[in-house]
């Protein structure tokens, strides 16, 4: 890997993480509830983007920048799990379970839809 690819990962990954923060905050401000809608929005949109990119024919370096650097830093598995665990600690078990089921179901759907879009001629 070249220095340019490493620099690209650094910059594109930084952009993805800042965008995740902005989207999460914007959604959380509009929907002030105990359900983590901001994280859900980020992860579902990221799954759709990953599906689209997966359906495209990219060079290994472009795929690294798009998949790993941008989408990998934009989406957030760890925050999803931490929020789910906190809901459980707060005895909001049904909300925690809903977070898991809804995230997986919508995430799979978004990824498949994104892949279908990416495969279109």
Short mmCIF file of N, CA, C and O in Angstrom, two decimals:
data_model
loop_
_atom_site.label_atom_id
_atom_site.label_comp_id
_atom_site.label_asym_id
_atom_site.label_seq_id
_atom_site.Cartn_x
_atom_site.Cartn_y
_atom_site.Cartn_z
N UNK A 1 0.83 -1.18 0.00
CA UNK A 1 0.00 0.00 0.00
C UNK A 1 0.88 1.24 0.00
O UNK A 1 1.89 1.29 0.68
N UNK A 2 0.43 2.23 -0.73
CA UNK A 2 1.21 3.45 -0.85
C UNK A 2 0.84 4.45 0.26
O UNK A 2 -0.18 4.31 0.92
N UNK A 3 1.67 5.45 0.39
CA UNK A 3 1.43 6.51 1.35
C UNK A 3 0.14 7.25 0.99
O UNK A 3 -0.64 7.66 1.87
N UNK A 4 -0.13 7.39 -0.31
CA UNK A 4 -1.34 8.08 -0.75
C UNK A 4 -2.59 7.33 -0.30
O UNK A 4 -3.58 7.94 0.12
N UNK A 5 -2.56 6.00 -0.37
CA UNK A 5 -3.71 5.20 0.08
C UNK A 5 -3.89 5.36 1.58
O UNK A 5 -5.01 5.56 2.07
N UNK A 6 -2.80 5.30 2.33
CA UNK A 6 -2.88 5.50 3.79
C UNK A 6 -3.44 6.88 4.12
O UNK A 6 -4.28 7.03 5.01
N UNK A 7 -2.97 7.89 3.42
CA UNK A 7 -3.46 9.25 3.64
C UNK A 7 -4.95 9.33 3.28
O UNK A 7 -5.73 9.99 3.99
N UNK A 8 -5.33 8.67 2.20
CA UNK A 8 -6.73 8.64 1.82
C UNK A 8 -7.61 7.99 2.87
O UNK A 8 -8.69 8.48 3.19
N UNK A 9 -7.13 6.88 3.44
CA UNK A 9 -7.88 6.21 4.51
C UNK A 9 -8.04 7.15 5.70
O UNK A 9 -9.12 7.25 6.29
N UNK A 10 -6.98 7.85 6.04
CA UNK A 10 -7.02 8.79 7.16
C UNK A 10 -8.05 9.90 6.92
O UNK A 10 -8.90 10.18 7.78
N UNK A 11 -8.01 10.51 5.76
CA UNK A 11 -8.91 11.63 5.46
C UNK A 11 -10.35 11.16 5.30
O UNK A 11 -11.28 11.70 5.91
N UNK A 12 -10.55 10.12 4.49
CA UNK A 12 -11.91 9.64 4.22
C UNK A 12 -12.52 9.04 5.49
O UNK A 12 -13.71 9.24 5.76
N UNK A 13 -11.72 8.36 6.29
CA UNK A 13 -12.22 7.84 7.56
C UNK A 13 -12.62 8.95 8.51
O UNK A 13 -13.63 8.86 9.21
N UNK A 14 -11.86 10.02 8.51
CA UNK A 14 -12.21 11.17 9.35
C UNK A 14 -13.51 11.81 8.90
O UNK A 14 -14.36 12.17 9.72
N UNK A 15 -13.69 11.92 7.60
CA UNK A 15 -14.94 12.48 7.07
C UNK A 15 -16.12 11.59 7.47
O UNK A 15 -17.17 12.09 7.89
N UNK A 16 -15.96 10.28 7.37
CA UNK A 16 -17.04 9.36 7.74
C UNK A 16 -17.42 9.48 9.20
O UNK A 16 -18.61 9.49 9.55
N UNK A 17 -16.43 9.59 10.08
CA UNK A 17 -16.74 9.68 11.51
C UNK A 17 -17.39 11.01 11.87
O UNK A 17 -18.30 11.06 12.70
N UNK A 18 -16.98 12.09 11.23
CA UNK A 18 -17.61 13.38 11.48
C UNK A 18 -19.05 13.37 10.96
O UNK A 18 -19.96 13.86 11.63
N UNK A 19 -19.26 12.80 9.79
CA UNK A 19 -20.60 12.71 9.24
C UNK A 19 -21.51 11.86 10.14
O UNK A 19 -22.67 12.21 10.36
N UNK A 20 -20.97 10.77 10.69
CA UNK A 20 -21.75 9.96 11.63
C UNK A 20 -22.19 10.80 12.82
O UNK A 20 -23.34 10.76 13.24
N UNK A 21 -21.29 11.57 13.38
CA UNK A 21 -21.61 12.43 14.51
C UNK A 21 -22.72 13.42 14.15
O UNK A 21 -23.68 13.60 14.90
N UNK A 22 -22.60 14.06 12.98
CA UNK A 22 -23.58 15.06 12.57
C UNK A 22 -24.95 14.45 12.32
O UNK A 22 -25.97 15.01 12.74
N UNK A 23 -25.01 13.31 11.64
CA UNK A 23 -26.29 12.65 11.35
C UNK A 23 -26.93 12.19 12.66
O UNK A 23 -28.13 12.40 12.88
N UNK A 24 -26.16 11.54 13.50
CA UNK A 24 -26.68 11.05 14.78
C UNK A 24 -27.27 12.20 15.60
O UNK A 24 -28.38 12.10 16.13
N UNK A 25 -26.55 13.30 15.70
CA UNK A 25 -27.02 14.45 16.48
C UNK A 25 -28.27 15.07 15.87
O UNK A 25 -29.19 15.45 16.58
N UNK A 26 -28.29 15.20 14.55
CA UNK A 26 -29.44 15.81 13.89
C UNK A 26 -30.70 14.98 14.11
O UNK A 26 -31.77 15.52 14.41
N UNK A 27 -30.58 13.67 13.99
CA UNK A 27 -31.74 12.80 14.20
C UNK A 27 -32.15 12.80 15.67
O UNK A 27 -33.33 12.90 16.00
N UNK A 28 -31.18 12.71 16.57
CA UNK A 28 -31.47 12.66 18.00
C UNK A 28 -32.17 13.95 18.46
O UNK A 28 -33.05 13.89 19.32
N UNK A 29 -31.80 15.08 17.90
CA UNK A 29 -32.45 16.34 18.27
C UNK A 29 -33.91 16.39 17.83
O UNK A 29 -34.74 16.96 18.49
N UNK A 30 -34.19 15.78 16.68
CA UNK A 30 -35.56 15.81 16.16
C UNK A 30 -36.45 14.77 16.82
O UNK A 30 -37.66 14.94 16.88
N UNK A 31 -35.86 13.68 17.27
CA UNK A 31 -36.63 12.58 17.86
C UNK A 31 -36.07 12.31 19.25
O UNK A 31 -35.23 11.45 19.43
N UNK A 32 -36.54 13.03 20.23
CA UNK A 32 -36.04 12.90 21.60
C UNK A 32 -36.80 11.78 22.32
O UNK A 32 -37.79 12.02 22.98
N UNK A 33 -36.33 10.57 22.14
CA UNK A 33 -36.93 9.40 22.79
C UNK A 33 -35.81 8.50 23.30
O UNK A 33 -34.65 8.68 22.98
N UNK A 34 -36.21 7.48 24.06
CA UNK A 34 -35.20 6.57 24.59
C UNK A 34 -34.65 5.63 23.52
O UNK A 34 -33.57 5.07 23.68
N UNK A 35 -35.37 5.45 22.41
CA UNK A 35 -34.88 4.59 21.33
C UNK A 35 -33.78 5.33 20.57
O UNK A 35 -33.93 6.50 20.23
N UNK A 36 -32.66 4.67 20.29
CA UNK A 36 -31.52 5.33 19.63
C UNK A 36 -31.71 5.48 18.11
O UNK A 36 -31.07 4.82 17.30
N UNK A 37 -32.61 6.38 17.71
CA UNK A 37 -32.91 6.57 16.30
C UNK A 37 -31.72 7.11 15.51
O UNK A 37 -31.59 6.83 14.32
N UNK A 38 -30.86 7.90 16.13
CA UNK A 38 -29.70 8.43 15.43
C UNK A 38 -28.76 7.33 14.98
O UNK A 38 -28.34 7.29 13.83
N UNK A 39 -28.44 6.44 15.89
CA UNK A 39 -27.56 5.31 15.55
C UNK A 39 -28.23 4.41 14.52
O UNK A 39 -27.57 3.93 13.59
N UNK A 40 -29.52 4.18 14.67
CA UNK A 40 -30.25 3.36 13.70
C UNK A 40 -30.17 3.99 12.31
O UNK A 40 -29.87 3.30 11.32
N UNK A 41 -30.37 5.29 12.21
CA UNK A 41 -30.31 5.98 10.92
C UNK A 41 -28.93 5.86 10.29
O UNK A 41 -28.80 5.56 9.10
N UNK A 42 -27.91 6.06 11.08
CA UNK A 42 -26.53 5.95 10.59
C UNK A 42 -26.26 4.54 10.09
O UNK A 42 -25.74 4.34 8.99
N UNK A 43 -26.61 3.54 10.88
CA UNK A 43 -26.29 2.16 10.50
C UNK A 43 -27.10 1.67 9.31
O UNK A 43 -26.57 0.94 8.46
N UNK A 44 -28.36 2.07 9.20
CA UNK A 44 -29.17 1.65 8.06
C UNK A 44 -28.69 2.33 6.78
O UNK A 44 -28.54 1.69 5.74
N UNK A 45 -28.43 3.62 6.85
CA UNK A 45 -27.91 4.31 5.66
C UNK A 45 -26.54 3.77 5.28
O UNK A 45 -26.22 3.63 4.10
N UNK A 46 -25.73 3.43 6.27
CA UNK A 46 -24.42 2.83 5.99
C UNK A 46 -24.53 1.46 5.35
O UNK A 46 -23.76 1.12 4.45
N UNK A 47 -25.50 0.66 5.79
CA UNK A 47 -25.72 -0.65 5.18
C UNK A 47 -26.13 -0.50 3.72
O UNK A 47 -25.68 -1.25 2.85
N UNK A 48 -27.00 0.48 3.46
CA UNK A 48 -27.41 0.73 2.07
C UNK A 48 -26.21 1.17 1.22
O UNK A 48 -26.02 0.67 0.10
N UNK A 49 -25.40 2.07 1.76
CA UNK A 49 -24.21 2.52 1.03
C UNK A 49 -23.24 1.37 0.77
O UNK A 49 -22.69 1.25 -0.32
N UNK A 50 -23.06 0.53 1.77
CA UNK A 50 -22.16 -0.61 1.61
C UNK A 50 -22.68 -1.56 0.54
O UNK A 50 -21.92 -2.10 -0.25
N UNK A 51 -24.00 -1.76 0.52
CA UNK A 51 -24.60 -2.58 -0.52
C UNK A 51 -24.37 -2.00 -1.91
O UNK A 51 -24.03 -2.71 -2.84
N UNK A 52 -24.55 -0.68 -2.03
CA UNK A 52 -24.34 -0.02 -3.32
C UNK A 52 -22.89 -0.19 -3.77
O UNK A 52 -22.61 -0.60 -4.89
N UNK A 53 -21.97 0.10 -2.87
CA UNK A 53 -20.55 -0.01 -3.20
C UNK A 53 -20.19 -1.47 -3.53
O UNK A 53 -19.41 -1.73 -4.44
N UNK A 54 -20.79 -2.41 -2.79
CA UNK A 54 -20.53 -3.82 -3.07
C UNK A 54 -21.01 -4.27 -4.44
O UNK A 54 -20.47 -5.20 -5.03
N UNK A 55 -22.01 -3.59 -4.95
CA UNK A 55 -22.52 -3.92 -6.28
C UNK A 55 -21.73 -3.28 -7.40
O UNK A 55 -21.91 -3.62 -8.57
N UNK A 56 -20.86 -2.34 -7.09
CA UNK A 56 -20.05 -1.67 -8.10
C UNK A 56 -18.75 -2.42 -8.33
O UNK A 56 -18.30 -3.19 -7.48
N UNK A 57 -18.14 -2.19 -9.46
CA UNK A 57 -16.82 -2.77 -9.74
C UNK A 57 -15.79 -1.69 -9.45
O UNK A 57 -15.67 -0.72 -10.19
N UNK A 58 -15.10 -1.86 -8.33
CA UNK A 58 -14.11 -0.87 -7.91
C UNK A 58 -12.73 -1.49 -7.84
O UNK A 58 -12.59 -2.69 -7.60
N UNK A 59 -11.73 -0.66 -7.97
CA UNK A 59 -10.35 -1.13 -7.76
C UNK A 59 -10.19 -1.46 -6.28
O UNK A 59 -10.94 -0.96 -5.44
N UNK A 60 -9.19 -2.28 -5.94
CA UNK A 60 -8.98 -2.59 -4.52
C UNK A 60 -8.76 -1.35 -3.66
O UNK A 60 -9.25 -1.28 -2.54
N UNK A 61 -8.05 -0.34 -4.19
CA UNK A 61 -7.80 0.87 -3.41
C UNK A 61 -9.09 1.68 -3.22
O UNK A 61 -9.36 2.19 -2.13
N UNK A 62 -9.91 1.78 -4.26
CA UNK A 62 -11.17 2.52 -4.16
C UNK A 62 -12.12 1.80 -3.21
O UNK A 62 -12.82 2.44 -2.41
N UNK A 63 -12.15 0.48 -3.28
CA UNK A 63 -13.00 -0.29 -2.36
C UNK A 63 -12.54 -0.10 -0.92
O UNK A 63 -13.37 0.04 -0.01
N UNK A 64 -11.25 -0.08 -0.69
CA UNK A 64 -10.71 0.15 0.65
C UNK A 64 -11.15 1.51 1.18
O UNK A 64 -11.61 1.62 2.32
N UNK A 65 -11.04 2.53 0.35
CA UNK A 65 -11.43 3.87 0.78
C UNK A 65 -12.94 3.96 1.03
O UNK A 65 -13.37 4.53 2.02
N UNK A 66 -13.73 3.38 0.14
CA UNK A 66 -15.19 3.47 0.28
C UNK A 66 -15.70 2.58 1.41
O UNK A 66 -16.43 3.04 2.29
N UNK A 67 -15.33 1.30 1.38
CA UNK A 67 -15.86 0.33 2.34
C UNK A 67 -15.29 0.52 3.74
O UNK A 67 -16.02 0.74 4.70
N UNK A 68 -14.00 0.39 3.83
CA UNK A 68 -13.36 0.37 5.13
C UNK A 68 -13.21 1.76 5.73
O UNK A 68 -13.60 1.99 6.88
N UNK A 69 -12.67 2.68 4.96
CA UNK A 69 -12.40 4.00 5.51
C UNK A 69 -13.67 4.81 5.74
O UNK A 69 -13.95 5.22 6.87
N UNK A 70 -14.47 5.02 4.68
CA UNK A 70 -15.63 5.88 4.84
C UNK A 70 -16.79 5.18 5.55
O UNK A 70 -17.23 5.61 6.61
N UNK A 71 -17.28 4.09 4.97
CA UNK A 71 -18.46 3.44 5.55
C UNK A 71 -18.14 2.79 6.89
O UNK A 71 -18.94 2.82 7.81
N UNK A 72 -16.95 2.24 7.02
CA UNK A 72 -16.55 1.64 8.29
C UNK A 72 -16.47 2.64 9.43
O UNK A 72 -16.80 2.33 10.57
N UNK A 73 -16.05 3.86 9.13
CA UNK A 73 -16.00 4.88 10.18
C UNK A 73 -17.34 5.58 10.35
O UNK A 73 -17.62 6.15 11.40
N UNK A 74 -18.18 5.54 9.33
CA UNK A 74 -19.51 6.16 9.40
C UNK A 74 -20.46 5.31 10.24
O UNK A 74 -21.16 5.82 11.10
N UNK A 75 -20.47 4.01 10.01
CA UNK A 75 -21.36 3.13 10.77
C UNK A 75 -20.75 2.82 12.12
O UNK A 75 -19.56 3.01 12.35
N UNK A 76 -21.58 2.28 13.03
CA UNK A 76 -21.08 2.12 14.39
C UNK A 76 -21.72 0.94 15.12
O UNK A 76 -22.76 1.08 15.76
N UNK A 77 -21.10 -0.21 14.99
CA UNK A 77 -21.57 -1.40 15.69
C UNK A 77 -21.41 -1.24 17.20
O UNK A 77 -22.30 -1.60 17.97
N UNK A 78 -20.30 -0.69 17.62
CA UNK A 78 -20.03 -0.58 19.06
C UNK A 78 -21.04 0.33 19.76
O UNK A 78 -21.50 0.02 20.86
N UNK A 79 -21.38 1.45 19.14
CA UNK A 79 -22.38 2.34 19.75
C UNK A 79 -23.74 1.66 19.81
O UNK A 79 -24.46 1.77 20.80
N UNK A 80 -24.09 0.94 18.75
CA UNK A 80 -25.35 0.19 18.72
C UNK A 80 -25.43 -0.79 19.89
O UNK A 80 -26.42 -0.87 20.60
N UNK A 81 -24.36 -1.54 20.12
CA UNK A 81 -24.36 -2.51 21.21
C UNK A 81 -24.37 -1.83 22.57
O UNK A 81 -25.06 -2.27 23.49
N UNK A 82 -23.61 -0.74 22.72
CA UNK A 82 -23.58 -0.02 23.99
C UNK A 82 -24.95 0.56 24.31
O UNK A 82 -25.44 0.45 25.44
N UNK A 83 -25.60 1.16 23.32
CA UNK A 83 -26.94 1.71 23.55
C UNK A 83 -27.94 0.61 23.90
O UNK A 83 -28.79 0.80 24.77
N UNK A 84 -27.82 -0.53 23.25
CA UNK A 84 -28.71 -1.66 23.55
C UNK A 84 -28.46 -2.16 24.97
O UNK A 84 -29.41 -2.41 25.73
N UNK A 85 -27.22 -2.27 25.37
CA UNK A 85 -26.87 -2.70 26.72
C UNK A 85 -27.39 -1.71 27.76
O UNK A 85 -27.92 -2.10 28.79
N UNK A 86 -27.27 -0.43 27.47
CA UNK A 86 -27.76 0.59 28.40
C UNK A 86 -29.28 0.53 28.54
O UNK A 86 -29.82 0.74 29.63
N UNK A 87 -29.97 0.28 27.43
CA UNK A 87 -31.43 0.12 27.51
C UNK A 87 -31.77 -1.05 28.43
O UNK A 87 -32.71 -0.97 29.23
N UNK A 88 -31.01 -2.12 28.33
CA UNK A 88 -31.22 -3.26 29.23
C UNK A 88 -30.96 -2.89 30.68
O UNK A 88 -31.73 -3.28 31.57
N UNK A 89 -29.89 -2.14 30.94
CA UNK A 89 -29.60 -1.69 32.30
C UNK A 89 -30.73 -0.82 32.85
O UNK A 89 -31.00 -0.85 34.05
N UNK A 90 -31.36 -0.06 31.99
CA UNK A 90 -32.47 0.81 32.40
C UNK A 90 -33.80 0.06 32.44
O UNK A 90 -34.85 0.66 32.58
N UNK A 91 -33.72 -1.26 32.31
CA UNK A 91 -34.89 -2.14 32.35
C UNK A 91 -35.90 -1.85 31.24
O UNK A 91 -37.09 -2.07 31.39
N UNK A 92 -35.38 -1.37 30.13
CA UNK A 92 -36.19 -1.16 28.93
C UNK A 92 -35.93 -2.33 27.98
O UNK A 92 -35.46 -2.15 26.86
N UNK A 93 -36.23 -3.52 28.45
CA UNK A 93 -35.88 -4.74 27.74
C UNK A 93 -36.56 -4.81 26.38
O UNK A 93 -35.94 -5.19 25.38
N UNK A 94 -37.83 -4.44 26.30
CA UNK A 94 -38.54 -4.50 25.02
C UNK A 94 -37.96 -3.50 24.02
O UNK A 94 -37.87 -3.80 22.83
N UNK A 95 -37.55 -2.34 24.50
CA UNK A 95 -36.93 -1.36 23.61
C UNK A 95 -35.57 -1.87 23.14
O UNK A 95 -35.21 -1.73 21.97
N UNK A 96 -34.81 -2.50 24.04
CA UNK A 96 -33.52 -3.07 23.68
C UNK A 96 -33.68 -4.18 22.64
O UNK A 96 -32.95 -4.22 21.64
N UNK A 97 -34.65 -5.06 22.85
CA UNK A 97 -34.90 -6.13 21.87
C UNK A 97 -35.37 -5.56 20.54
O UNK A 97 -34.97 -6.02 19.47
N UNK A 98 -36.22 -4.53 20.60
CA UNK A 98 -36.68 -3.88 19.37
C UNK A 98 -35.51 -3.27 18.62
O UNK A 98 -35.44 -3.34 17.39
N UNK A 99 -34.56 -2.69 19.36
CA UNK A 99 -33.39 -2.11 18.73
C UNK A 99 -32.59 -3.17 17.97
O UNK A 99 -32.13 -2.93 16.86
N UNK A 100 -32.46 -4.33 18.55
CA UNK A 100 -31.73 -5.41 17.89
C UNK A 100 -32.49 -5.90 16.66
O UNK A 100 -31.94 -5.97 15.55
N UNK A 101 -33.76 -6.22 16.83
CA UNK A 101 -34.55 -6.79 15.73
C UNK A 101 -34.70 -5.78 14.59
O UNK A 101 -34.49 -6.13 13.42
N UNK A 102 -35.06 -4.56 14.92
CA UNK A 102 -35.26 -3.54 13.88
C UNK A 102 -33.95 -3.25 13.16
O UNK A 102 -33.92 -3.14 11.92
N UNK A 103 -32.87 -3.13 13.89
CA UNK A 103 -31.57 -2.84 13.28
C UNK A 103 -31.14 -3.95 12.32
O UNK A 103 -30.67 -3.66 11.21
N UNK A 104 -31.29 -5.18 12.73
CA UNK A 104 -30.89 -6.31 11.86
C UNK A 104 -31.81 -6.40 10.65
O UNK A 104 -31.33 -6.52 9.51
N UNK A 105 -33.11 -6.33 10.87
CA UNK A 105 -34.05 -6.46 9.75
C UNK A 105 -33.89 -5.32 8.74
O UNK A 105 -33.79 -5.57 7.53
N UNK A 106 -33.86 -4.10 9.23
CA UNK A 106 -33.70 -2.96 8.32
C UNK A 106 -32.31 -2.92 7.70
O UNK A 106 -32.15 -2.53 6.54
N UNK A 107 -31.30 -3.30 8.47
CA UNK A 107 -29.94 -3.33 7.95
C UNK A 107 -29.78 -4.32 6.80
O UNK A 107 -29.18 -4.00 5.78
N UNK A 108 -30.33 -5.51 6.97
CA UNK A 108 -30.27 -6.52 5.89
C UNK A 108 -31.04 -6.03 4.66
O UNK A 108 -30.57 -6.16 3.53
N UNK A 109 -32.21 -5.47 4.90
CA UNK A 109 -33.01 -4.96 3.79
C UNK A 109 -32.28 -3.84 3.06
O UNK A 109 -32.24 -3.80 1.83
N UNK A 110 -31.70 -2.92 3.81
CA UNK A 110 -30.98 -1.80 3.21
C UNK A 110 -29.77 -2.28 2.42
O UNK A 110 -29.49 -1.80 1.32
N UNK A 111 -29.04 -3.25 2.96
CA UNK A 111 -27.86 -3.78 2.26
C UNK A 111 -28.26 -4.48 0.96
O UNK A 111 -27.63 -4.29 -0.08
N UNK A 112 -29.33 -5.27 1.02
CA UNK A 112 -29.79 -5.95 -0.20
C UNK A 112 -30.30 -4.96 -1.23
O UNK A 112 -30.01 -5.10 -2.43
N UNK A 113 -31.06 -3.97 -0.79
CA UNK A 113 -31.54 -2.94 -1.71
C UNK A 113 -30.37 -2.16 -2.30
O UNK A 113 -30.34 -1.90 -3.51
N UNK A 114 -29.41 -1.80 -1.47
CA UNK A 114 -28.23 -1.09 -1.96
C UNK A 114 -27.45 -1.92 -2.97
O UNK A 114 -27.01 -1.40 -4.00
N UNK A 115 -27.31 -3.21 -2.70
CA UNK A 115 -26.61 -4.08 -3.64
C UNK A 115 -27.35 -4.17 -4.96
O UNK A 115 -26.75 -4.14 -6.03
N UNK A 116 -28.67 -4.25 -4.89
CA UNK A 116 -29.46 -4.28 -6.11
C UNK A 116 -29.26 -3.00 -6.91
O UNK A 116 -29.08 -3.03 -8.12
N UNK A 117 -29.26 -1.85 -6.22
CA UNK A 117 -29.04 -0.56 -6.89
C UNK A 117 -27.63 -0.53 -7.50
O UNK A 117 -27.47 -0.12 -8.65
N UNK A 118 -26.65 -0.99 -6.75
CA UNK A 118 -25.27 -0.99 -7.25
C UNK A 118 -25.05 -1.91 -8.44
O UNK A 118 -24.15 -1.68 -9.24
N UNK A 119 -25.87 -2.93 -8.58
CA UNK A 119 -25.74 -3.88 -9.68
C UNK A 119 -26.46 -3.43 -10.95
O UNK A 119 -26.35 -4.07 -11.98
N UNK A 120 -27.22 -2.34 -10.87
CA UNK A 120 -27.95 -1.87 -12.04
C UNK A 120 -26.98 -1.33 -13.08
O UNK A 120 -26.01 -0.67 -12.74
N UNK A 121 -27.26 -1.61 -14.37
CA UNK A 121 -26.36 -1.13 -15.44
C UNK A 121 -26.38 0.37 -15.61
O UNK A 121 -27.18 1.09 -15.24
#
